[in-house]
XYZ file of C-alpha atoms in Angstrom:
150
model
C -16.015 -27.471 37.858
C -12.843 -26.924 35.862
C -11.824 -29.047 32.863
C -8.090 -29.425 33.345
C -5.917 -28.449 30.394
C -2.518 -28.336 32.135
C -0.978 -29.402 35.445
C 2.533 -28.764 36.663
C 4.755 -31.335 38.367
C 5.913 -30.663 41.915
C 8.206 -32.822 44.008
C 5.515 -32.963 46.690
C 3.453 -35.013 44.211
C 6.190 -37.654 44.304
C 6.412 -37.510 48.109
C 2.683 -38.164 48.323
C 2.711 -41.042 45.838
C 5.557 -42.724 47.739
C 3.899 -42.126 51.132
C 6.840 -40.068 52.406
C 4.525 -37.757 54.360
C 2.250 -40.451 55.723
C -0.077 -42.974 54.155
C -1.465 -42.042 50.756
C -5.175 -42.562 50.090
C -4.756 -44.878 47.110
C -5.669 -44.623 44.367
C -4.231 -41.115 44.588
C -4.253 -38.742 41.618
C -1.684 -36.013 42.382
C -1.157 -32.561 40.931
C -1.804 -29.217 42.607
C -0.655 -26.797 39.922
C -3.861 -26.835 37.896
C -5.250 -24.642 35.123
C -8.135 -25.114 32.782
C -11.538 -23.954 31.598
C -14.599 -23.589 33.817
C -17.339 -25.923 32.593
C -19.987 -25.586 35.312
C -20.632 -23.335 38.301
C -22.872 -23.642 41.335
C -25.902 -21.429 41.882
C -24.058 -19.160 44.356
C -20.858 -18.717 42.310
C -20.190 -15.126 41.255
C -16.459 -15.122 40.430
C -16.594 -17.489 37.424
C -18.828 -18.473 34.531
C -18.529 -21.343 32.036
C -15.745 -20.658 29.549
C -13.581 -18.696 32.006
C -9.952 -19.651 32.522
C -9.183 -20.703 36.085
C -6.425 -22.116 38.242
C -6.287 -24.089 41.467
C -3.430 -24.534 43.918
C -2.889 -26.796 46.897
C -6.391 -26.761 48.410
C -9.936 -26.705 47.061
C -12.235 -26.308 50.050
C -12.295 -24.908 53.600
C -15.102 -24.443 56.103
C -15.072 -20.600 55.929
C -16.545 -20.612 59.457
C -13.625 -21.296 61.836
C -11.441 -18.598 63.345
C -8.602 -19.225 60.889
C -10.893 -18.907 57.858
C -12.474 -15.751 59.236
C -8.973 -14.261 59.644
C -8.127 -15.067 56.021
C -5.788 -17.892 57.034
C -7.703 -20.643 55.245
C -4.568 -22.770 54.883
C -4.818 -23.454 58.636
C -8.498 -24.478 58.556
C -8.967 -27.698 60.556
C -11.402 -28.917 57.871
C -9.228 -28.088 54.852
C -9.643 -30.241 51.749
C -6.398 -30.503 49.827
C -6.394 -30.743 46.058
C -5.504 -34.439 46.250
C -5.004 -37.224 48.791
C -7.937 -35.746 50.661
C -11.696 -36.223 50.944
C -14.295 -33.654 49.870
C -17.017 -32.719 52.376
C -19.490 -34.919 50.488
C -17.227 -37.954 50.952
C -15.832 -38.172 47.431
C -12.056 -38.327 46.963
C -10.328 -35.115 45.913
C -8.445 -35.860 42.699
C -5.551 -33.684 41.584
C -4.388 -32.134 38.363
C -3.611 -35.348 36.525
C -7.319 -36.113 36.384
C -9.688 -34.621 33.796
C -11.623 -32.204 36.029
C -11.301 -30.578 39.425
C -14.038 -29.290 41.708
C -12.940 -26.273 43.751
C -14.564 -23.543 45.790
C -14.425 -20.196 43.980
C -12.628 -18.616 46.935
C -9.717 -21.005 46.385
C -9.610 -20.639 42.601
C -7.773 -18.031 40.587
C -8.807 -16.170 37.452
C -6.226 -16.650 34.705
C -5.912 -13.657 32.326
C -6.456 -14.420 28.646
C -3.054 -12.997 27.652
C -1.191 -15.707 29.607
C -0.304 -19.136 28.237
C -2.073 -21.764 30.367
C 0.868 -24.172 30.116
C 3.182 -21.522 31.532
C 0.787 -20.540 34.313
C 0.303 -24.013 35.834
C 3.715 -24.205 37.589
C 3.153 -20.777 39.108
C 0.315 -22.171 41.219
C 2.808 -23.744 43.609
C 6.136 -21.947 43.936
C 4.858 -18.739 42.341
C 1.893 -18.389 44.674
C 3.960 -19.533 47.671
C 6.482 -16.739 47.199
C 4.133 -14.032 45.899
C 1.376 -14.316 48.524
C 3.504 -13.066 51.469
C 4.678 -10.110 49.393
C 1.103 -9.187 48.600
C -0.038 -9.723 52.207
C 2.631 -7.283 53.423
C 2.119 -4.647 50.719
C 5.298 -5.496 48.829
C 3.592 -6.030 45.475
C 3.980 -2.464 44.233
C 5.495 -1.655 40.816
C 9.174 -0.714 40.917
C 10.114 -2.687 44.030
C 13.059 -5.041 43.737
C 12.777 -8.060 45.999
C 14.874 -11.196 46.257
C 14.024 -14.637 47.575
C 16.809 -16.291 49.537
């Protein structure tokens, strides 16, 4: 469980609220650029402890059993639970970053270094992760490389 301290604003939040991408599950609490402080962890959690700084992006839970999850392509999991406008496996609504807390699987949460300002990190959990992840996946995250996004 993460107590939310900051959440960025993304235009997809507005699309969801307005139902532009299909019916919203009202009441919907948007926000998928989330950072905060870990308050509680489950018995099997090893990546975080209470007091740690953590961030969450666009999804909070996947099955980890399907072929896509096993290939590291969790975003294509047929049982994905998005950060908001979605339903957790236990039936509760997934509430986004404009709520007070977010429940996320540790595999879909990010450790936030203590030298970074949480307010400045939140927006990176959408566009920043979206553009950085492919670079990392293809080995293009090495110091000294100059890469442009077109």
